[in-house]
Coordinates of C-alpha atoms in Angstrom, one line a residue:
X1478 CA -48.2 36.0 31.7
X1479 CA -49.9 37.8 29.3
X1480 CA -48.7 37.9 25.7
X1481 CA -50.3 39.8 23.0
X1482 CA -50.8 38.4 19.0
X1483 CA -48.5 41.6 18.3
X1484 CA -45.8 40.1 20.3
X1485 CA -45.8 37.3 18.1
X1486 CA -46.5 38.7 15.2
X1487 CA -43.8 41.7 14.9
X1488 CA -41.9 43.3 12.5
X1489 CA -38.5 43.2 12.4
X1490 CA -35.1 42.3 10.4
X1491 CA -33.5 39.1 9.1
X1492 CA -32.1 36.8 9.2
X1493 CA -32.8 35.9 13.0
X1494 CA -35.2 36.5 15.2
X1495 CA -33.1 35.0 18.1
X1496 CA -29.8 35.5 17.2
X1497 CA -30.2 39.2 15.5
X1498 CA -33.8 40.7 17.0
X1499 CA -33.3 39.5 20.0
X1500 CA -29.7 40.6 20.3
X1501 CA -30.7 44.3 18.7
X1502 CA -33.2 45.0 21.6
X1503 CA -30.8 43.8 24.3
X1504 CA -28.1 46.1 23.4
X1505 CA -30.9 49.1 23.3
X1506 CA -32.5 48.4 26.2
X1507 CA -28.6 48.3 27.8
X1508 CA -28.2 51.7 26.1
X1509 CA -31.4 52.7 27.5
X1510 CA -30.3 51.3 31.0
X1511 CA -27.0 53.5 30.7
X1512 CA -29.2 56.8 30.2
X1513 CA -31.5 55.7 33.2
X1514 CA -28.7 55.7 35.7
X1515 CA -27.2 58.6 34.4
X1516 CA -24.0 56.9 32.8
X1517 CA -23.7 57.8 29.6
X1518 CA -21.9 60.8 29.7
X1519 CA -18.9 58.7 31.6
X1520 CA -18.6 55.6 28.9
X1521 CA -15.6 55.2 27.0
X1522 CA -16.3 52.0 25.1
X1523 CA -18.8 49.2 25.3
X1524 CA -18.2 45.3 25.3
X1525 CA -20.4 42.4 24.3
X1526 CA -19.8 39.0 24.8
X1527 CA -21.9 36.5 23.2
X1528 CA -22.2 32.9 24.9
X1529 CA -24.0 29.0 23.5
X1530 CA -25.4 29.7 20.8
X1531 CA -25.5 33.3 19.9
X1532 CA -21.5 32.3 19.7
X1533 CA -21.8 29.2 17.9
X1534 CA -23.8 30.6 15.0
X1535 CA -24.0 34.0 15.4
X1536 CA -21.7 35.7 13.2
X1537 CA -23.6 33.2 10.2
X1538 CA -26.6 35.0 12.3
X1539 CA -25.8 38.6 11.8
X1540 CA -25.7 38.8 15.8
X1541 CA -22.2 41.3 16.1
X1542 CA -23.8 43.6 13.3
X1543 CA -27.2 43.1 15.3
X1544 CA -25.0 44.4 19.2
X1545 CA -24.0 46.9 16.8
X1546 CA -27.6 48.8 15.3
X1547 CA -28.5 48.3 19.1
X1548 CA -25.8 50.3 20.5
X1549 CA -26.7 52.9 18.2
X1550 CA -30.2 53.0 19.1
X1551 CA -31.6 51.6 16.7
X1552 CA -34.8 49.1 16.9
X1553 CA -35.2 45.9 14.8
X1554 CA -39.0 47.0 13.4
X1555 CA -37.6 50.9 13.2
X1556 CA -33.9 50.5 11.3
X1557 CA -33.4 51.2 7.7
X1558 CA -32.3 47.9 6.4
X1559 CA -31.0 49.5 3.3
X1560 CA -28.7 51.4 4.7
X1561 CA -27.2 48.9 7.4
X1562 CA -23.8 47.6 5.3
X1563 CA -23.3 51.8 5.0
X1564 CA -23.3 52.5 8.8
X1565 CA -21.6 49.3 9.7
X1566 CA -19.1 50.2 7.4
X1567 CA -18.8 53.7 9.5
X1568 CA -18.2 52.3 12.5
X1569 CA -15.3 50.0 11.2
X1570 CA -13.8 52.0 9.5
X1571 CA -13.9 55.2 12.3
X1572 CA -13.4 52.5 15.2
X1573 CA -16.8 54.9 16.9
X1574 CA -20.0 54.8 17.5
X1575 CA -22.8 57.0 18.7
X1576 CA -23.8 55.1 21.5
X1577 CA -27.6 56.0 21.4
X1578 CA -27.1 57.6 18.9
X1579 CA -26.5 60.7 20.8
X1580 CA -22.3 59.5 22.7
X1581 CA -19.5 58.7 21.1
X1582 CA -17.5 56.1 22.1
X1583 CA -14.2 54.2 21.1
X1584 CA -15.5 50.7 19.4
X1585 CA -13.8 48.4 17.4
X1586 CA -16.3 45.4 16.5
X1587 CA -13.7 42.6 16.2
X1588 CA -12.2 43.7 19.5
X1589 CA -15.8 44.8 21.7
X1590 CA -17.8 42.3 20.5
X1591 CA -16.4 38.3 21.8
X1592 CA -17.7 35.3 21.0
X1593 CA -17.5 32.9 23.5
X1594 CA -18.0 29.5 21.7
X1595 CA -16.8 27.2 24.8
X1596 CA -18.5 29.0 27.3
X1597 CA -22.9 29.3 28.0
X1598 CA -25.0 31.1 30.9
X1599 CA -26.9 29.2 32.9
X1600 CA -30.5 30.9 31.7
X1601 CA -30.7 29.8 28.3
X1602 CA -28.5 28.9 25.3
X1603 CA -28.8 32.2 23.8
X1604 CA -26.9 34.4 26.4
X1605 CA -25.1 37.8 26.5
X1606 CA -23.0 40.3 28.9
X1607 CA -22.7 44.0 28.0
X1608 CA -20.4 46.0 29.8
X1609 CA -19.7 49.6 29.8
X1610 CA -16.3 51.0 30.8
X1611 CA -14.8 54.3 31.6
X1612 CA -11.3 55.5 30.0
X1613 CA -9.6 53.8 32.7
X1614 CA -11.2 51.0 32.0
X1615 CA -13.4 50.7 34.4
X1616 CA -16.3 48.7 34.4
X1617 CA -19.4 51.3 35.3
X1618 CA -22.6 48.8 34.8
X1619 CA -23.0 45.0 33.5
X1620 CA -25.9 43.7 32.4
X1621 CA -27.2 39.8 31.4
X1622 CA -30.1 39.1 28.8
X1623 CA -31.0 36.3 27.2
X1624 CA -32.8 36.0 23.7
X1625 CA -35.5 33.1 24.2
X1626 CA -37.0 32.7 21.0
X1627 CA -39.2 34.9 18.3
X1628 CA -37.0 38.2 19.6
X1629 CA -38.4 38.1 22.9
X1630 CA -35.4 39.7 25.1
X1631 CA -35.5 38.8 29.1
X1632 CA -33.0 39.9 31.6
X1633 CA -31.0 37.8 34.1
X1634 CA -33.9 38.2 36.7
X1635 CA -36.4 37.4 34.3
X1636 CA -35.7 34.4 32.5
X1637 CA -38.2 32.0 31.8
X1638 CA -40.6 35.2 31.6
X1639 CA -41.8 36.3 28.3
X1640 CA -39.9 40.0 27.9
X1641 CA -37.7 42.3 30.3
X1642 CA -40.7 43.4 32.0
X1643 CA -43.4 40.7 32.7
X1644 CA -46.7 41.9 31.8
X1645 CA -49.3 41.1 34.2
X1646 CA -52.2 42.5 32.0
X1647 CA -55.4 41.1 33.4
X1648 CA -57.6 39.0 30.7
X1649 CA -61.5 38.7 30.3
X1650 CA -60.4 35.2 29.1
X1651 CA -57.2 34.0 30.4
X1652 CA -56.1 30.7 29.2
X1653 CA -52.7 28.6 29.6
X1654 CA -53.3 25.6 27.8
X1655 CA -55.8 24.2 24.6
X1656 CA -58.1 22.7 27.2
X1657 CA -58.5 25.8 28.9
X1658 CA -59.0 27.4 25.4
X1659 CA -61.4 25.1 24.2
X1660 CA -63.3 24.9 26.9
X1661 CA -63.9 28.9 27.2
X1662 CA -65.4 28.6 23.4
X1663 CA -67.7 26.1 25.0
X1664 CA -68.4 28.2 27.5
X1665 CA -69.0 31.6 25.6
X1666 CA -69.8 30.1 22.4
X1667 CA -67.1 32.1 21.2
X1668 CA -64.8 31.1 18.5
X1669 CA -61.0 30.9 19.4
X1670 CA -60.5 34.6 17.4
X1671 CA -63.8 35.8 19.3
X1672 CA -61.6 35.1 22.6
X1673 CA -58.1 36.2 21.4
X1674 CA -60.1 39.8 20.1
X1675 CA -61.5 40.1 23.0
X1676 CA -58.1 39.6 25.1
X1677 CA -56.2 41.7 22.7
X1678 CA -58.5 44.9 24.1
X1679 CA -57.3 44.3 27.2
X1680 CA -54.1 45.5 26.4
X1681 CA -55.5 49.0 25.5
X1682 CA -56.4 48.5 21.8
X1683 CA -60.3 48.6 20.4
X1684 CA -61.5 46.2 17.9
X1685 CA -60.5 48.8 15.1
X1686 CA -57.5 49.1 16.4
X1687 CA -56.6 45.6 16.6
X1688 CA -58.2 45.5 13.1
X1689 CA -55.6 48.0 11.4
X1690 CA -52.5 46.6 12.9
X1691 CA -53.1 42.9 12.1
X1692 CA -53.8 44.0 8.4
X1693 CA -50.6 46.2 8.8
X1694 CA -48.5 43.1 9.7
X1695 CA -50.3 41.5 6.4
X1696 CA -49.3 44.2 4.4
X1697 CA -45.8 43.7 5.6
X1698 CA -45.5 40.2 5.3
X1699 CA -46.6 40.8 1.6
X1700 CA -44.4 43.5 0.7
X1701 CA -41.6 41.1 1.7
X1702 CA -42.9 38.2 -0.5
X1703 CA -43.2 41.2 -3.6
X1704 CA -39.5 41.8 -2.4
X1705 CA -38.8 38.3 -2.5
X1706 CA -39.9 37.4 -5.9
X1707 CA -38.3 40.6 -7.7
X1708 CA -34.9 39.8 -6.4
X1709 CA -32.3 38.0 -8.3
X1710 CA -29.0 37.3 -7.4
X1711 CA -27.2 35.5 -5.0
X1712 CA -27.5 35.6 -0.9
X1713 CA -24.7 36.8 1.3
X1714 CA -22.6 34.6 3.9
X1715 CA -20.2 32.3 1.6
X1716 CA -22.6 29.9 0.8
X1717 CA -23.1 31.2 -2.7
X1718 CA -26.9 29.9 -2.0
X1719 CA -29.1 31.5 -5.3
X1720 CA -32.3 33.0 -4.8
X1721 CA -34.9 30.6 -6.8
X1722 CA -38.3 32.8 -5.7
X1723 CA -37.5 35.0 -8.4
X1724 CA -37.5 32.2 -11.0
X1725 CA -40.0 30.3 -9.7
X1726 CA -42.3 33.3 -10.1
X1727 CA -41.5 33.7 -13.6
X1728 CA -41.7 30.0 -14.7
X1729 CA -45.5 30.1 -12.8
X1730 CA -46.7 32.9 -14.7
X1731 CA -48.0 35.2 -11.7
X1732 CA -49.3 38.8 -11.8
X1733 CA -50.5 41.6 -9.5
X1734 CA -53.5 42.2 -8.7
X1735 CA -55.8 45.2 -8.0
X1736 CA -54.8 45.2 -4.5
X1737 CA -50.7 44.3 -4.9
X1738 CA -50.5 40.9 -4.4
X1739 CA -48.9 38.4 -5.7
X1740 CA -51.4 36.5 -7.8
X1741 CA -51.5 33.1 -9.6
X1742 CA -52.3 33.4 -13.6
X1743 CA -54.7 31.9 -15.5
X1744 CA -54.2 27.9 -14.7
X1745 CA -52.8 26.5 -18.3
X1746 CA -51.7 23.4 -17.3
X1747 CA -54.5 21.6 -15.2
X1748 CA -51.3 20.4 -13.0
X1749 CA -53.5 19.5 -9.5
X1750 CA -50.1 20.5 -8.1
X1751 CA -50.5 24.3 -9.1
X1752 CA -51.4 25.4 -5.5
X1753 CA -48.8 23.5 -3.9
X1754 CA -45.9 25.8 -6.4
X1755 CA -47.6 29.2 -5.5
X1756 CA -47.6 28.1 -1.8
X1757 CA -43.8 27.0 -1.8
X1758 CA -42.6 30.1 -4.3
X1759 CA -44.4 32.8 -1.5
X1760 CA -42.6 30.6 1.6
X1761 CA -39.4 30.8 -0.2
X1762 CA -39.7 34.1 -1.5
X1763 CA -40.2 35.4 2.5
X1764 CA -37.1 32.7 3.2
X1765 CA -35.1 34.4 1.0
X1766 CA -35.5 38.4 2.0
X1767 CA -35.2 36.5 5.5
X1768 CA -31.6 35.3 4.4
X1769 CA -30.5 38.2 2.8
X1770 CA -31.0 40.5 6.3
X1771 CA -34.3 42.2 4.8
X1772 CA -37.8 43.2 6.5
X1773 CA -39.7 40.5 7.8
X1774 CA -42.2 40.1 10.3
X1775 CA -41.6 37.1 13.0
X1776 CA -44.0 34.1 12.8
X1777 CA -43.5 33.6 15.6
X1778 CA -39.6 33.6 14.7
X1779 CA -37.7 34.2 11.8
X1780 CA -36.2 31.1 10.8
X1781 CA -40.0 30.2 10.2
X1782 CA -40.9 33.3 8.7
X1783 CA -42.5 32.1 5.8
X1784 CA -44.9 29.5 6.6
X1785 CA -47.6 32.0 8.0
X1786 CA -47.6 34.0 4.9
X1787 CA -47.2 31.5 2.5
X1788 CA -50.6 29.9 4.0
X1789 CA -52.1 33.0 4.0
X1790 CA -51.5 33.7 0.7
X1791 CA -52.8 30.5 -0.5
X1792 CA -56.1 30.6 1.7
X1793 CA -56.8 34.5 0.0
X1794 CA -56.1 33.0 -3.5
X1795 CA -57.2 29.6 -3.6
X1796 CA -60.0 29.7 -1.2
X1797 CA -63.6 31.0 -2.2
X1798 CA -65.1 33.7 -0.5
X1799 CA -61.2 34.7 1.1
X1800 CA -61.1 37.9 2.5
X1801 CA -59.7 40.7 5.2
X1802 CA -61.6 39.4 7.4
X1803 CA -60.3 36.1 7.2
X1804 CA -57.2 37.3 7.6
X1805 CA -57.6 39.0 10.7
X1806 CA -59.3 35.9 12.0
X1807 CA -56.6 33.3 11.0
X1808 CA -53.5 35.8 13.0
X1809 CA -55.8 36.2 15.8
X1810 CA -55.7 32.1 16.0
X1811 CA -52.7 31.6 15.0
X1812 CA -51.8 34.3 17.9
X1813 CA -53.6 31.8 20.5
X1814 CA -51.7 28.7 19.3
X1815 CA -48.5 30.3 19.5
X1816 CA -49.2 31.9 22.6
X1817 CA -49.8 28.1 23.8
X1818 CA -46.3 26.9 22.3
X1819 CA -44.8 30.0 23.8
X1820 CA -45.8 29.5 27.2
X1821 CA -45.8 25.7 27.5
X1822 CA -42.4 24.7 25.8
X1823 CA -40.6 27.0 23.4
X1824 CA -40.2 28.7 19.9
X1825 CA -36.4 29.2 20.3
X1826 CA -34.1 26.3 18.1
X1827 CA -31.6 26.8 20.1
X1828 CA -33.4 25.6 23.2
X1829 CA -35.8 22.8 21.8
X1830 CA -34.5 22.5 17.9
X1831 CA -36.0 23.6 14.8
X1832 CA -39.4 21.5 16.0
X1833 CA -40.0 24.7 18.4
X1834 CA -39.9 27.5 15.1
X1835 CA -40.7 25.7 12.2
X1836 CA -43.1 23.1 14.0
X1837 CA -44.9 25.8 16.0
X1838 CA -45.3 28.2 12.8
X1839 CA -46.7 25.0 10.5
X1840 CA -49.3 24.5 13.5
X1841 CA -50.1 28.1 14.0
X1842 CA -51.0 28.4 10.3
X1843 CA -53.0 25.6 10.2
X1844 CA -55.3 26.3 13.2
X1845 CA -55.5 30.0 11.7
X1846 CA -56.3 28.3 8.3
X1847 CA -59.4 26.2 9.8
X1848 CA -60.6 29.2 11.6
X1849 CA -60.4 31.5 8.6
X1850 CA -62.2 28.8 6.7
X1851 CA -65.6 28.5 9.0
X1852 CA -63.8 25.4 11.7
X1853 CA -65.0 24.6 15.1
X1854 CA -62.6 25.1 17.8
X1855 CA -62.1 21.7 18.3
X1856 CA -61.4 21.6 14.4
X1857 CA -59.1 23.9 14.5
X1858 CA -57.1 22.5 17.6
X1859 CA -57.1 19.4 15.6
X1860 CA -55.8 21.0 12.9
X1861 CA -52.9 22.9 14.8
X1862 CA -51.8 19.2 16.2
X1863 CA -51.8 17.2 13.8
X1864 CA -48.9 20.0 11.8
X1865 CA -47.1 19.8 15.3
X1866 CA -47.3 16.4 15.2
X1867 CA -45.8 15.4 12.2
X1868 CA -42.8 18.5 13.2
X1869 CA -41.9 16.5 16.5
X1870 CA -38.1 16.1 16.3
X1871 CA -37.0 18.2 14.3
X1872 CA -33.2 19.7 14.5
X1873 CA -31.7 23.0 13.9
X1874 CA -28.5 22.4 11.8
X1875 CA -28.0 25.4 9.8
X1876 CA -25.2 25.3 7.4
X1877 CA -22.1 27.4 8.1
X1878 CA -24.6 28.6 11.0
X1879 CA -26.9 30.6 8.3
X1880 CA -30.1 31.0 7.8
X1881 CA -30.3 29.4 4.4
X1882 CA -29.9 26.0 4.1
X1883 CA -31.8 23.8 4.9
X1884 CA -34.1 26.5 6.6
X1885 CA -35.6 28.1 3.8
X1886 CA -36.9 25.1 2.0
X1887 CA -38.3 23.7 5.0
X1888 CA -40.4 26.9 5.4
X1889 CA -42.1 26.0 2.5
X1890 CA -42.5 22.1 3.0
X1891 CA -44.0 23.0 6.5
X1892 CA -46.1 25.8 4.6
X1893 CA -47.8 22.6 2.9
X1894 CA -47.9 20.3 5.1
X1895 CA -49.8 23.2 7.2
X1896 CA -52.7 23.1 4.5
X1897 CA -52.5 19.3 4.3
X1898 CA -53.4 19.4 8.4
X1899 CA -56.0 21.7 8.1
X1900 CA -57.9 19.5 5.5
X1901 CA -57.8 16.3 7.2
X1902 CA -59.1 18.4 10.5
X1903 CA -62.0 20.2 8.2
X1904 CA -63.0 16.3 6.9
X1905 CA -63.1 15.5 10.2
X1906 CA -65.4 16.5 13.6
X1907 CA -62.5 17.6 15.6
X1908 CA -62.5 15.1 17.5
X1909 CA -59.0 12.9 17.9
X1910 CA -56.7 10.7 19.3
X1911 CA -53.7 13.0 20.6
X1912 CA -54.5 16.4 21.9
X1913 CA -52.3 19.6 20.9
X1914 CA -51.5 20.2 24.7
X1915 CA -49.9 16.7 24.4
X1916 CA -47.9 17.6 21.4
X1917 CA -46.8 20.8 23.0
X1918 CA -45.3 18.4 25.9
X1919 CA -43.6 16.1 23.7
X1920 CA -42.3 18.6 21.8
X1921 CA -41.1 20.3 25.0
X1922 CA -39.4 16.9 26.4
X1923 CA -38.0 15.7 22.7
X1924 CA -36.1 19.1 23.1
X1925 CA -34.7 18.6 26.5
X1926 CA -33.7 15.1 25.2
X1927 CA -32.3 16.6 22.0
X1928 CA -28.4 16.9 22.0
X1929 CA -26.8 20.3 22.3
X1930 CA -25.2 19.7 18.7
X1931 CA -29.1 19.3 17.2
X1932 CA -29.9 22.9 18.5
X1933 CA -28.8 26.0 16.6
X1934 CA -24.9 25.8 17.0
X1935 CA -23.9 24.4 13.3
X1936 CA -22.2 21.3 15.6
X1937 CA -24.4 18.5 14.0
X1938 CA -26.5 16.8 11.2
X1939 CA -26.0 18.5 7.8
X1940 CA -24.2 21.8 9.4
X1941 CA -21.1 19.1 9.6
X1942 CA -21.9 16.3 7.3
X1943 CA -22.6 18.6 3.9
X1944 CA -19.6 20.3 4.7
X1945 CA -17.6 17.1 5.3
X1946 CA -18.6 15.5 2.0

């Protein structure tokens, strides 16, 4: 299956990528599906019913007002996220929507959308069923999909594929696991960003190309940090979590520089610690925007939206001789690395816990960190498992099923512990003890041993005990 570094890497809206991306783009590509067989005109009303998880934790997850945009048309990297509570409000208040934004049809959210908390499909945790009726209440077209993880949406007869139409785009360099990948850089003598450049223009793109819109997602993922850290207040959901990236900001001193980002200021304190609070205020401050239902861009999900960013950040500011194309470099490997989490276990928490979105970011960013800064392939595969490594078991309990708590600190804590990885790789000759492919396994098999309560439905750990106490 071949999987492209913007398929990974994509822009979208918080504060899910599985529970509110993923969910957007089914209910489009149901719309969509409508118009194909000619159905629109007929449809009276629309119902969604979410199943596992996307019912457990989806209304913490935005995933009804997500079924909602959809229906409308809308697209998670195309919607205007400031003017989602306005529209939303529209279609309560009116009980209609433009389906497609072109047919109006009777919907009430609280009656068309269900959430079906006892009840999963047998694909994956994440399930839904759309139906379209007629004014007699007909049923005129069902559909399934299932959102597996970093907003990739698959149908019912494509599950375990990696979106609702498999691409079967040949590669000059086609690779399934780190062996494989390593041992085409031995090969070639290629680096791993050589290889993933050179498979990204298969899929139509030139090197310019590919060039402009990794350096567009960039820019995106810094705009939301520059969001992040100029927002006060306190984020939605009941909570009553308070934005700290704001604060933080001020109490470190930072400024903007010639080319708008978000820049450390002069070092007063000689606190060895200084890079460490610049890397956790830009992981929190993409947390944060995450929470609060802004722009993001998936990493490879959401819920671990920061740690790419914040490590990026930190190799542009702290790092001599940092520069675009680093940049490019690091997302190209940290596109590879995903790819090999994406197609080998998972990157959805509600499938293999938050080890599969958090983990797989903190190894992506620090394989893309040792290639930015001059690492051998095997350093930077090194590099990638040891952060995956020390992310093995780790559970998705969200609080009151949002993306807040303890999700957004742990963005930044896996943001360090990326850099910390990619140093002990850099000391070292890339050779080690445990491969990443053997990481990817275990990480694959802890989650299948995980309990149910451990992945994404607010059932266990601090989701009940916090709330308990």
């Amino acid at each position: 299956m071949a999987i492209s570094v913007f398929d990974l890497f994509s822009i979208g809206i918080g504060p899910s990528s599985s529970h509110t991306v993923g969910p957007m783009r089914a209910a489009r590509a149901f719309v969509d599906g409508l118009a194909g067989l000619g159905l629109l005109p007929r449809v009276a009303t629309v119902r969604a019913d979410l199943y596992g998880s996307l019912a457990l934790t989806g209304k913490g997850h935005g995933s009804d007002t997500a079924v909602i945009l959809g229906l409308l048309g809308e697209t998670p990297e195309g919607v205007d996220v400031d003017s989602v509570p306005q529209r939303l409000e529209r279609v309560r208040a009116r009980g209609r929507l433009a389906l497609g934004g072109e047919h109006e049809i009777a919907f009430a959210p609280r009656e068309h959308v269900e959430f079906r908390r006892r009840e999963r499909l047998p694909g994956h945790p994440n399930g839904m069923r759309f139906t379209a009726l007629d004014a007699a209440g007909t049923p005129l077209h069902s559909a399934v999909y299932y959102s597996v993880g970093g907003g990739f949406v698959v149908d019912e007869e494509a599950v375990g594929a990696d979106r609702i139409k498999p691409d079967d785009t040949p590669l000059p360099y086609p690779f399934t696991t780190a062996a494989e990948l390593l041992a085409l850089c031995r090969d070639t003598g290629m680096s791993i960003s050589a290889i993933m450049l050179a498979n990204e223009r298969a899929f139509g793109r030139d090197p310019g190309q590919i060039r402009s819109g990794l350096l567009e997602i960039w820019r995106a993922m810094r705009q939301c940090v520059r969001r992040g850290v100029s927002t006060e207040g306190t984020l939605p959901g009941g909570l009553k979590v308070p934005r700290r990236a704001h604060r933080l900001y001020r109490q470190l001193g930072g400024r903007c520089d010639e080319s708008g980002l978000l820049a450390p200021g002069p070092d007063l304190t000689g606190d060895p610690m200084r890079g460490s609070d610049w890397v956790t205020l830009y992981a929190l401050a993409v947390n944060e925007e995450n929470a609060a239902g802004g722009r993001v861009v998936t990493a490879p999900t959401n819920g671990a939206a920061g740690i790419v960013p914040a490590v990026l950040h930190y190799y542009l500011h702290f790092m001599p001789g940092a520069d675009d194309d680093g940049v490019v470099r690091f997302l190209l490997t940290a596109g590879a690395i995903g790819i090999l989490f994406k197609e080998n276990a998972s990157i959805s928490g509600a499938e293999v816990g938050c080890q599969g979105e958090v983990g797989s970011a903190s190894s992506m960013a620090a394989g893309g960190l040792a290639e930015a800064l001059g690492g051998t392939p095997a350093q930077v595969e090194n590099a990638a498992e040891i952060a995956m490594e020390h992310n093995l078991g780790l559970t998705c309990d969200p609080i009151g099923g949002l993306v807040q708590v303890p999700c957004i600190e742990r963005n930044a804590l896996a943001a360090v512990k990326a850099i910390s990885a990619t140093k002990i790789a850099l000391r070292g000759d890339g050779s080690h003890f445990v491969s990443l492919d053997k990481v990817i396994t275990t990480m694959r098999d802890t989650g299948r041993d995980m309990h149910d309560k451990y992945k994404e439905t607010s059932r266990g750990g601090l989701a009940v005990n916090v709330i308990e106490c």
